[in-house]
Structures are given as C-alpha cells and as structure tokens.
Amino acid sequence: MPLRPATPASSSATRPAPLPTVRMPAGMRPLWLVVLASLWIATACNVALWRELSRLPGLSGGQALTISIALALVIALATTALLSLLAWRWTLKPAITLFLLSAAFGAYFMMAYGVVIDKTMMVNTLQTDVRETRDLLNWHLLATVLVLAVLPLVLVWRQKVRRAGAGRQVLANAATLTASCVLLVLVVFLFFQSIASVMRNYTHVRYLINPLNSFYALGTIAAKPFQRDESLVLPLGEDAKLGASYTAQTKPPLLLLVLGETARSGNFSLNGYGRPTNPLLAKEDVASQRNAWSCGTSTAASLPCMFSNFGREAYDSRPANYEGMLDVLQRAGLAVLWIDNQSGCKGACDRVPNVNTVALKVPGLCDSGECFDEVMLHGIDERIAALPAERRAKGVVVVMHQMGGHGPAYYKRSPQASKKFLPECTDNALQSCTREGLLNAYDNSIVYTDQLLASSIQWLKAQEARSAPALLYLADHGESLGENNLYLHGMPYGIAPDVQKRVPWITWLSPGFEQRSKLTTACLKQQLDAPVSHDNYFHSVLGLMNVQTSVYKPALDIYAHCAKP
C-alpha cells in the first residue's frame, strides 16, 4: 500500500512565531530640538561677540576664554528658556526659524560693519526703505544667512518632532523653563564678577549678545505706547508771532534749510580737511561751525530730536509728543515746505506741506532707480508758488532733506561728474574695500553735497530781487569709515565714536538777510570753534526768522550773540 505524505493538522503548525513588536520613536523630543538650536545660536551665531571679547585690551587670553564660555552658557540657557515657552506642536519650528534668521542677520551686520544692535539700530531697521535695503544686499550677506540659518533650518524642518498630549507638553515645557532659569541663575552667580566687570567697563558688549539684543530692542520699542501716547501730538508755541522785522517789509525772508545725511564734519575742507571736498563753497562767504554735535547717531534718532525744543537729553524721556519747529513757524504765519529725497521726515513735516522725490523721473538726475539730491531744486519755484500767497508774502521756509552720503553704497550718492577722487569702492560689503577706495567714494559724496549747496546758493541769489534769502546746512549724524573696524552709523550715543556725532553746520546769509536780521557773517566767523549741537537748531532757526514765542530760548540761539540791537 503506497505511503501518503502526512498533512498538517492546521496551518498554524508550520507558521513561524511572530516577532515581538518594537515601537519606534515618533520623532525627536521638542526639548532636544530646543537645546540643539540654542547651542547653535549661542556659539556659531555669536561669532561677533567672541571676536570682540578676544580684542578687549583689559582681558588676557584665559580671561577672554572663561568669559566667552560663561556668556555662551548664558545665551544658550536664556534662548532655551524663551523657546520653551513656544515649544508647542504648531509654534516650535516657526519660533526656531525666527530665532535663527534673526541671529543670522544680526551676526552678519555686526561682523561686516562692526555695528551693535540696540533700540536705535532696530528703529533704523524698521524704518528702512526699499532703496536702503537694496544697498545692503550682497553675496556676503547671502552666504552668512545660508550657513547660519538656512542649512540648520533645513534640518529642523525635516526632523520629526515627537507629539505629546497637551497636559504632558505643559509639564515638559514648564520643566524646561524652570531648569533653564535655575541653571541660568547658577551660571550668572558663579561668573558674576567676570561678567559684570566686562559689561561695566565695555558697555557695547551687551549689544552684541545675539539675537537677544534684537528681541530686547524690539521689546523696548513695543513698550513705548505704555510710556506715552504715540498717537497724540500736543500743540507747541501757540503764542508764536512774527517779530518787528516783518513790519512794513518790502522783501520777505526766504530761508532754505538743507538737512545733510551721513556727513562727517572732519571730511569738509571748510573745517580743515586736507582734501578739497568743498571747492565751490570755498568761493562763497559762508560760516562753517567746526565743533557741532548731533542729537543721535541715526536719522531716526536725530531728525525728530533736532526739530523739537527738548534737546538730546530730554527728548527720549519726554512725557508726550509735541509739535516741532515747522509747526511753530507755520503757526506764526510763515509758508513752510518740506522736500524729501530720503526715507521721510520721521514726523517732523507731518502737518506742513511736503513732497517726496521718489516718483520723479528727471533725465540726468533720476536715471538709476533713485534721484540725486539736486532733483530737489527741480521745480522748486513752482512748489513755492503753490503755497498760500498770504503766507508767502510774510516769509518762506523750505527744507530739503538730502540722501547725502548714505551708505554703504557711497558710490551711488554722487554723479559721474562729481567723482573727484578715484578709484572708488563700488562694493556695499565695505570690509572688502580698500581704505583708499572707501574714502574716495565717501569723499565724492561730500563733493556732491558741496555742489548741491553751491547750486542752492546760486538759486537763492536769483531770488534777491524779491526776497531776503539765507541758507543753513546741518547734517543729522556722521559716519564710521572703518576706524577700529567700525562702519556706518547708529551706535548707542554714549559709546559711539566722535565721527558718528560730529557734524557740519554751515550758514550763508545774503546782504538783504543780514540787513533785516542785523546779523553779519563776519561776526559768525569769530565763533566757529564754539561748541554747538542739534539742541541749538530749533532756537537758532526761530531766531533767524524772528519768530517770537515763549518756547524760544535766546541762550540756545547760536546767532543771537551776533544780532545787533
């Protein structure tokens, strides 16, 4: 009988036993992503801080290393604490993105231009227009952001993050926050003497802590509405009236106020500079103050301050916003006009007639996406004629706000015909420029300012048949051109170098204006080394225009001592 193969009793008899189930992690815990991002920010993104610590003259190599480690821990723990507040499913990666991008951009500008980031610098950033932004873009910036932010962010967004229930995530975030704060206090306690000494003796170091410097500055700006109502502007000089010089006048005054931008007093040959940067003004009878100082180190800080009656020390702590110089001039009955070739008047011209040159397309002056400053003289007669006739009959004040020597693209600030010094640096990454090329490009912007002022004086002379003209030129702030590896402007006032604060102040008076004001240029030239500042501007302009008001202080009028009784 043939044998038949045995059949299994069931299929389960030959099936292999199942392997034990191993649960793979759903992704990285949020804590580790926060810690890794914080460590990257505290180390790689703070290279400007480490560079500066290595350069401090009062620290040995060992001390610099110890303080660097301590500050790296402080930055990492503080960043971890902040990110722990945002370590939720939908906010963690966007928060890390914000931190990394802020740190990358901050690192570039601090490394490339030697600047620090404080409230003033952040205001500058927020008020920067398209032209200024375009001038700052270059391959160095792109490479820095790519390495410090984009590549890490690719890893962050590709990384799966382990999810947890709401209750567990609250506990985890709270534990991270608590641990970070405790460790932060411990590190500060252990290294307090060293850290406090550096922060006290080298105050600029605190503005290099990246990106916490940016967030602190933004927080300070955001808190302003709680200090004063920014939407409310209180009246100023309600008692303003025109003085005796307007009685039965035959020629009304015409005052042209030219606001310089980024002009260093020391680079004006009128003030003793070795290069001939003011060949045209040298032919005119002008008085150039050699010891004038700004209210701030940026347009956003200086411009509203110089048009106010507060002065530098009182301006930031003012209890409320008030009208400014132009409002008082207009209230007294004068015709006022603001012409802007820059990024706006920062509130100084909001209540007077004003125009901007951005949209102009004047051949020869507006051929490269922006207009040279001489465009402000284009059509100026028609603009003045459009002002109320009854005001023009009393007197006219015109403000021209220059683009001036705004960097870093200094070479764009002067037309080819004004480029007296060559070769020029044509790179907006200033650290790549030679010293000669950088200085040539900047000095050419001063040469062009000289041309603008000379052209303005010629225009004013043409008005003498029907008015008594005068010109006052004053810059908002200066500029650093690589001294001590520092470029541009915007440093905190207390630690800013003098080249960012010392500005040119030039006065030209026509014979008609001298006669009506009882001033003489010869008298002004006797006081050219006397210290003056933006604090004097408000009162000096009111004095020049003989506007009487209780807010005018003769002691701050730099022209009052030359006015004959």
XYZ file of C-alpha atoms in Angstrom:
565
model
C 0.000 0.000 0.000
C 1.671 3.226 -1.034
C 2.514 5.718 1.652
C 0.868 9.132 1.519
C 2.547 12.274 2.868
C 1.225 13.441 6.125
C -0.836 16.596 6.045
C -0.508 19.160 8.817
C -3.301 19.306 11.249
C -3.609 23.007 10.744
C -1.768 25.855 9.013
C -0.690 27.290 12.360
C 1.527 24.286 12.967
C 4.095 25.414 10.360
C 3.734 29.297 10.656
C 6.770 30.932 12.345
C 6.144 32.559 15.683
C 5.585 36.324 15.405
C 8.462 38.601 16.464
C 7.914 40.877 19.457
C 6.633 44.350 18.430
C 9.183 47.169 18.796
C 7.738 50.690 18.868
C 9.982 53.188 17.046
C 10.147 56.708 18.471
C 7.732 59.051 16.753
C 10.465 61.689 16.443
C 12.781 63.899 18.444
C 11.545 65.326 21.691
C 10.890 69.088 21.495
C 13.353 69.590 24.343
C 16.304 68.300 22.301
C 15.387 70.387 19.273
C 15.223 73.459 21.512
C 18.573 72.656 23.140
C 20.366 71.996 19.853
C 19.025 75.210 18.291
C 20.005 77.177 21.398
C 23.545 75.787 21.364
C 23.950 76.641 17.677
C 22.736 80.180 18.273
C 24.917 80.625 21.361
C 28.082 79.506 19.572
C 28.143 79.902 15.786
C 25.720 82.821 15.615
C 27.628 84.846 18.203
C 30.958 84.973 16.427
C 30.873 88.808 16.551
C 30.718 88.616 20.352
C 33.597 86.141 20.561
C 35.684 88.277 18.205
C 35.110 91.370 20.297
C 35.935 89.595 23.568
C 39.241 88.430 22.096
C 40.086 92.044 21.228
C 39.290 93.684 24.561
C 42.508 95.243 25.839
C 41.872 94.512 29.509
C 41.438 90.727 29.133
C 44.111 88.069 28.891
C 43.574 85.043 26.673
C 42.467 82.912 29.623
C 40.055 85.542 30.921
C 38.527 86.032 27.488
C 38.013 82.268 27.153
C 36.403 81.980 30.592
C 34.024 84.872 29.959
C 33.228 83.512 26.485
C 32.235 80.148 27.946
C 30.157 81.848 30.643
C 28.369 84.075 28.144
C 27.791 81.156 25.768
C 26.068 79.298 28.603
C 24.033 82.377 29.499
C 22.909 82.837 25.878
C 22.119 79.143 25.420
C 20.114 78.914 28.640
C 18.252 82.184 28.046
C 17.390 81.092 24.495
C 16.257 77.689 25.757
C 14.024 79.377 28.321
C 12.416 81.599 25.674
C 11.926 78.758 23.201
C 10.412 76.553 25.898
C 7.517 78.998 26.037
C 6.892 78.295 22.348
C 7.641 74.562 22.244
C 4.197 73.538 21.055
C 3.238 71.486 18.048
C 2.391 74.396 15.750
C 4.786 77.029 17.107
C 8.083 75.249 17.823
C 9.577 75.196 14.317
C 8.346 78.703 13.376
C 9.836 80.023 16.635
C 13.198 78.383 15.934
C 13.041 79.788 12.402
C 12.540 83.299 13.761
C 15.415 82.915 16.224
C 17.827 81.523 13.629
C 17.027 84.109 10.967
C 17.295 86.944 13.478
C 20.610 85.582 14.713
C 21.982 85.105 11.190
C 21.137 88.618 10.001
C 22.375 90.113 13.260
C 25.638 88.172 13.031
C 26.285 89.413 9.505
C 25.758 93.103 10.206
C 27.733 93.019 13.442
C 30.612 91.167 11.783
C 30.602 93.055 8.483
C 30.147 96.617 9.728
C 31.200 96.398 13.366
C 27.815 97.750 14.495
C 25.885 96.762 17.590
C 22.140 96.198 17.849
C 20.157 98.352 20.235
C 16.862 100.250 20.173
C 18.184 102.917 17.802
C 19.535 100.370 15.337
C 16.260 98.449 15.440
C 14.282 101.627 14.735
C 16.577 102.227 11.757
C 15.848 98.714 10.537
C 12.091 99.104 10.874
C 12.150 102.452 9.041
C 14.490 101.378 6.242
C 13.021 101.900 2.783
C 13.490 99.808 -0.351
C 16.438 101.855 -1.615
C 18.380 101.467 1.618
C 17.580 97.766 1.833
C 18.769 97.199 -1.723
C 22.103 98.840 -0.928
C 22.713 96.350 1.884
C 22.203 93.185 -0.168
C 25.305 91.297 -1.295
C 26.753 87.804 -1.590
C 28.421 88.008 1.823
C 25.030 88.503 3.445
C 23.509 85.656 1.439
C 26.334 83.264 2.365
C 26.126 84.154 6.063
C 22.358 83.618 6.236
C 22.703 80.379 4.253
C 25.274 78.890 6.643
C 23.932 80.203 9.949
C 20.190 79.894 9.310
C 19.050 78.184 6.124
C 21.084 74.962 6.428
C 20.182 74.431 10.107
C 16.554 75.194 9.290
C 16.511 72.520 6.598
C 17.460 70.005 9.289
C 14.924 71.452 11.717
C 12.011 71.245 9.307
C 12.951 67.743 8.117
C 13.141 66.466 11.677
C 10.008 64.802 13.007
C 9.037 66.019 16.444
C 7.518 63.658 18.949
C 3.991 64.590 19.842
C 2.615 64.587 23.339
C -0.700 65.326 24.914
C -1.462 68.839 25.998
C -1.021 68.051 29.678
C 2.318 66.296 29.205
C 3.582 69.094 26.957
C 2.661 71.714 29.550
C 4.640 69.808 32.164
C 7.598 69.296 29.825
C 7.722 72.973 28.823
C 7.387 74.090 32.419
C 10.190 71.748 33.473
C 12.430 73.045 30.669
C 11.690 76.647 31.586
C 12.336 76.040 35.265
C 15.572 74.102 34.689
C 16.859 76.730 32.247
C 16.156 79.577 34.648
C 17.733 77.773 37.590
C 20.876 76.940 35.609
C 20.982 80.489 34.232
C 20.926 81.946 37.740
C 23.627 79.486 38.799
C 25.926 80.384 35.885
C 25.466 84.110 36.472
C 26.177 83.621 40.190
C 29.349 81.632 39.520
C 30.717 84.064 36.910
C 29.098 87.255 38.170
C 32.273 89.197 38.879
C 33.799 88.489 35.473
C 30.598 89.163 33.507
C 29.720 92.300 35.483
C 33.228 93.689 35.036
C 33.106 93.280 31.257
C 29.597 94.725 30.957
C 30.533 97.682 33.154
C 33.851 98.517 31.504
C 32.867 97.646 27.923
C 29.197 98.566 27.687
C 28.990 97.873 23.952
C 29.472 94.135 24.585
C 25.924 93.777 25.895
C 24.607 94.899 22.490
C 26.448 92.026 20.771
C 24.556 89.222 22.532
C 22.724 87.739 19.566
C 19.722 87.528 18.960
C 18.668 88.548 22.456
C 19.859 92.076 21.659
C 17.325 92.314 18.826
C 14.466 90.938 20.897
C 15.246 93.265 23.794
C 15.352 96.256 21.423
C 12.015 95.268 19.891
C 10.518 94.875 23.356
C 11.715 98.356 24.310
C 10.150 99.806 21.178
C 6.906 97.911 21.754
C 6.723 99.299 25.304
C 6.771 102.927 24.100
C 2.969 103.252 23.902
C 2.847 102.464 27.625
C 5.296 105.317 28.343
C 3.386 107.936 26.304
C 0.530 108.055 23.834
C 2.321 107.975 20.461
C -0.885 108.816 18.604
C -1.318 112.134 20.411
C 0.642 115.234 19.338
C 0.284 118.223 21.671
C 0.469 121.809 20.343
C 3.663 123.841 20.752
C 4.243 127.563 20.592
C 0.600 128.548 20.463
C 1.685 132.128 21.197
C 4.011 132.264 18.166
C 4.004 135.524 16.200
C 6.261 137.385 13.798
C 8.645 139.984 15.189
C 9.271 143.628 14.369
C 11.371 142.904 11.263
C 8.174 141.969 9.407
C 6.606 145.390 9.902
C 6.290 147.124 6.525
C 8.837 144.752 4.979
C 9.454 145.008 1.239
C 11.353 141.760 0.824
C 10.142 138.773 2.844
C 12.751 136.338 4.167
C 13.427 133.106 2.306
C 15.257 130.553 4.444
C 16.490 127.300 2.895
C 17.242 124.584 5.453
C 19.309 121.778 3.940
C 19.385 118.622 6.061
C 22.557 116.699 5.355
C 22.658 112.918 5.625
C 25.620 110.941 6.959
C 28.085 113.836 6.759
C 31.298 113.865 8.771
C 32.413 117.333 9.805
C 36.035 116.214 9.593
C 35.707 115.442 5.858
C 34.770 119.014 4.945
C 37.719 121.031 3.683
C 35.952 124.107 5.099
C 36.735 122.595 8.502
C 40.388 121.856 7.784
C 40.218 118.537 5.917
C 43.269 118.024 3.710
C 41.310 117.048 0.606
C 39.474 119.732 -1.435
C 35.947 118.461 -0.796
C 34.376 121.965 -0.730
C 35.871 123.788 -3.728
C 32.627 125.637 -4.570
C 31.612 126.651 -1.045
C 35.148 127.942 -0.505
C 34.304 130.654 -3.053
C 31.246 131.766 -1.096
C 31.128 133.832 2.071
C 29.955 131.134 4.473
C 30.460 130.422 8.162
C 31.210 126.778 8.966
C 30.972 125.675 12.603
C 33.850 123.316 13.379
C 32.551 121.990 16.692
C 28.948 120.933 16.045
C 27.449 117.754 17.524
C 24.399 115.676 16.695
C 21.426 114.627 18.784
C 21.807 110.979 17.767
C 23.763 108.665 15.511
C 20.970 107.869 13.062
C 18.329 109.728 11.092
C 15.519 108.144 13.115
C 17.037 109.465 16.344
C 18.473 112.816 15.231
C 15.912 114.238 12.838
C 12.846 114.396 15.145
C 15.101 115.449 18.025
C 16.688 118.388 16.191
C 13.284 119.736 15.158
C 11.984 119.566 18.735
C 12.540 122.031 21.572
C 13.551 119.348 24.082
C 17.217 118.762 23.302
C 19.037 115.451 23.277
C 18.966 114.577 26.979
C 15.261 115.329 27.458
C 13.936 114.066 24.132
C 13.769 110.329 24.869
C 12.175 110.865 28.276
C 9.629 113.448 27.085
C 6.234 112.880 28.733
C 4.319 113.299 25.461
C 4.781 114.035 21.789
C 4.691 117.684 20.826
C 4.675 119.631 17.608
C 8.038 120.814 16.331
C 9.863 123.706 14.773
C 7.984 123.673 11.468
C 4.634 123.756 13.253
C 5.716 126.848 15.206
C 6.959 128.582 12.041
C 3.686 127.802 10.284
C 1.603 128.910 13.281
C 3.432 132.252 13.244
C 2.103 132.783 9.703
C 5.048 131.729 7.512
C 4.838 129.486 4.428
C 6.611 126.177 5.053
C 7.574 123.444 2.579
C 9.424 120.142 3.056
C 11.097 118.459 0.050
C 12.360 114.940 0.738
C 14.893 112.909 -1.237
C 15.294 110.354 1.528
C 13.244 107.986 3.640
C 10.835 110.543 5.093
C 10.798 113.261 7.722
C 10.204 110.982 10.751
C 7.183 113.056 11.774
C 8.838 116.483 11.562
C 6.846 117.549 8.467
C 3.563 115.721 9.031
C 1.493 118.894 9.490
C 3.091 121.130 6.839
C 3.106 120.890 3.020
C 5.588 118.223 1.948
C 6.630 116.380 -1.192
C 8.817 113.380 -1.939
C 11.052 112.953 -4.979
C 10.781 109.153 -5.167
C 8.368 109.164 -8.094
C 10.231 111.804 -10.115
C 11.797 110.808 -13.439
C 14.009 113.792 -14.254
C 16.519 112.902 -17.001
C 20.098 113.152 -15.782
C 19.045 113.211 -12.122
C 16.869 110.096 -11.747
C 18.392 107.567 -14.143
C 19.463 104.810 -11.721
C 16.341 103.985 -9.720
C 16.848 106.882 -7.336
C 17.377 110.626 -7.717
C 20.463 112.669 -6.968
C 19.917 115.426 -4.417
C 19.881 118.234 -6.981
C 16.446 116.975 -8.039
C 15.075 118.886 -5.042
C 15.889 122.148 -6.823
C 13.995 120.935 -9.889
C 10.641 122.725 -9.974
C 11.221 124.351 -6.583
C 9.878 127.725 -7.791
C 6.588 126.128 -8.799
C 6.342 124.277 -5.480
C 6.832 127.509 -3.533
C 4.357 129.342 -5.768
C 1.741 126.732 -4.841
C 1.936 127.715 -1.158
C -0.674 130.166 0.198
C 0.024 133.670 -1.121
C -0.722 135.393 2.194
C 1.911 133.258 3.904
C 4.476 133.717 1.144
C 4.094 137.460 1.494
C 5.300 137.188 5.095
C 8.163 134.726 4.533
C 9.079 131.249 3.320
C 10.990 128.382 4.930
C 11.935 125.459 2.675
C 13.524 122.248 3.972
C 15.479 119.975 1.627
C 16.238 116.531 3.096
C 19.244 115.001 1.351
C 20.177 111.441 0.516
C 23.651 112.841 1.109
C 26.364 110.319 1.885
C 24.112 107.474 2.996
C 25.997 104.179 2.959
C 27.060 101.560 2.394
C 26.741 102.270 -1.349
C 28.526 105.618 -1.170
C 29.419 105.447 -4.855
C 25.718 105.810 -5.728
C 25.451 109.134 -3.920
C 27.385 111.194 -6.484
C 27.031 111.540 -10.269
C 29.978 110.786 -12.512
C 30.817 114.455 -12.986
C 31.330 114.905 -9.223
C 33.680 111.951 -8.762
C 36.817 113.892 -7.964
C 38.591 111.069 -6.135
C 39.263 107.758 -7.889
C 39.264 104.792 -7.805
C 36.028 104.334 -5.881
C 34.858 101.342 -3.909
C 31.728 100.034 -5.660
C 31.063 97.180 -3.220
C 28.488 97.554 -0.462
C 30.387 94.950 1.576
C 32.659 97.655 2.944
C 35.077 95.263 4.605
C 36.061 94.141 1.103
C 37.006 97.677 0.049
C 40.467 99.159 0.201
C 40.826 102.091 2.574
C 41.573 104.382 -0.369
C 38.583 103.231 -2.414
C 36.195 103.558 0.529
C 37.417 107.049 1.406
C 37.239 108.121 -2.241
C 33.632 107.006 -2.590
C 32.593 108.737 0.630
C 34.505 111.952 -0.079
C 32.877 112.137 -3.504
C 29.512 112.273 -1.742
C 30.803 115.308 0.185
C 31.980 116.886 -3.066
C 28.467 116.424 -4.439
C 26.956 117.947 -1.293
C 29.271 120.919 -1.907
C 27.840 121.135 -5.433
C 24.257 120.958 -4.137
C 24.849 123.711 -1.585
C 26.618 125.927 -4.124
C 23.742 125.430 -6.591
C 21.274 126.229 -3.817
C 23.102 129.453 -3.020
C 23.036 130.427 -6.685
C 19.289 129.781 -6.762
C 18.860 131.879 -3.617
C 20.890 134.730 -5.129
C 18.488 134.710 -8.073
C 15.639 135.386 -5.605
C 17.230 138.515 -4.115
C 15.168 140.873 -6.276
C 12.003 139.874 -4.378
C 13.191 138.267 -1.118
C 15.937 138.255 1.518
C 17.430 134.743 1.262
C 19.633 132.675 3.563
C 20.796 129.058 3.804
C 21.512 126.843 6.787
C 23.039 123.402 6.216
C 23.227 120.903 9.076
C 23.745 117.130 8.933
C 21.795 114.652 11.049
C 24.770 112.474 12.036
C 28.229 111.378 10.940
C 29.696 108.066 9.810
C 32.360 105.476 10.632
C 34.582 104.531 7.702
C 36.447 101.539 9.088
C 38.121 103.179 12.071
C 38.595 100.421 14.658
C 36.796 98.060 12.216
C 33.578 100.026 12.607
C 31.454 101.063 9.628
C 28.250 103.041 9.002
C 26.460 104.649 11.973
C 23.791 104.006 14.591
C 25.964 103.101 17.584
C 24.477 103.871 21.024
C 25.250 107.533 21.629
C 27.225 107.002 24.813
C 29.732 104.665 23.154
C 29.618 105.951 19.572
C 32.880 107.380 18.208
C 33.042 111.109 17.598
C 32.986 110.672 13.808
C 29.372 109.494 14.117
C 28.382 112.506 16.240
C 30.391 115.440 14.914
C 28.532 117.117 12.045
C 28.918 120.088 9.688
C 26.881 123.265 10.287
C 27.196 125.888 7.522
C 25.475 129.275 7.257
C 25.163 131.605 4.258
C 23.437 134.981 4.536
C 22.580 137.306 1.678
C 23.125 141.050 2.156
C 19.359 141.501 2.361
C 19.024 138.894 5.084
C 21.939 140.397 7.028
C 20.240 143.780 6.898
C 16.849 142.584 8.145
C 18.278 140.223 10.804
C 21.079 142.565 11.971
C 23.452 139.589 11.658
C 26.800 139.573 9.870
C 28.733 136.594 8.549
C 31.915 138.300 9.758
C 30.636 138.095 13.327
C 29.667 134.422 12.939
C 33.184 133.596 11.767
C 34.575 134.777 15.104
C 32.839 131.890 16.926
C 33.446 128.922 14.600
C 35.136 126.792 17.276
C 32.442 127.319 19.891
C 30.633 124.068 20.838
C 27.150 123.859 19.303
C 24.737 120.989 18.797
C 21.346 119.949 17.484
C 19.978 121.325 20.775
C 20.591 124.792 19.303
C 18.855 124.171 15.962
C 15.220 124.767 16.988
C 16.012 128.063 18.702
C 18.511 129.253 16.081
C 16.027 128.845 13.227
C 13.294 130.645 15.180
C 15.807 133.386 15.890
C 16.829 133.690 12.233
C 13.170 134.034 11.217
C 12.422 136.438 14.117
C 9.568 134.300 15.434
C 8.597 135.319 18.949
C 7.250 132.639 21.286
C 7.686 131.539 24.877
C 9.328 128.280 23.766
C 12.188 130.193 22.106
C 15.333 130.350 24.270
C 17.800 133.069 23.208
C 20.608 131.374 25.153
C 20.391 128.405 22.738
C 20.307 130.553 19.587
C 23.834 130.420 18.144
C 23.143 133.550 16.068
C 21.768 135.714 18.897
C 25.182 136.977 20.033
C 25.793 138.461 16.583
C 22.439 140.204 16.239
C 22.948 143.946 16.594
C 20.351 145.778 18.708
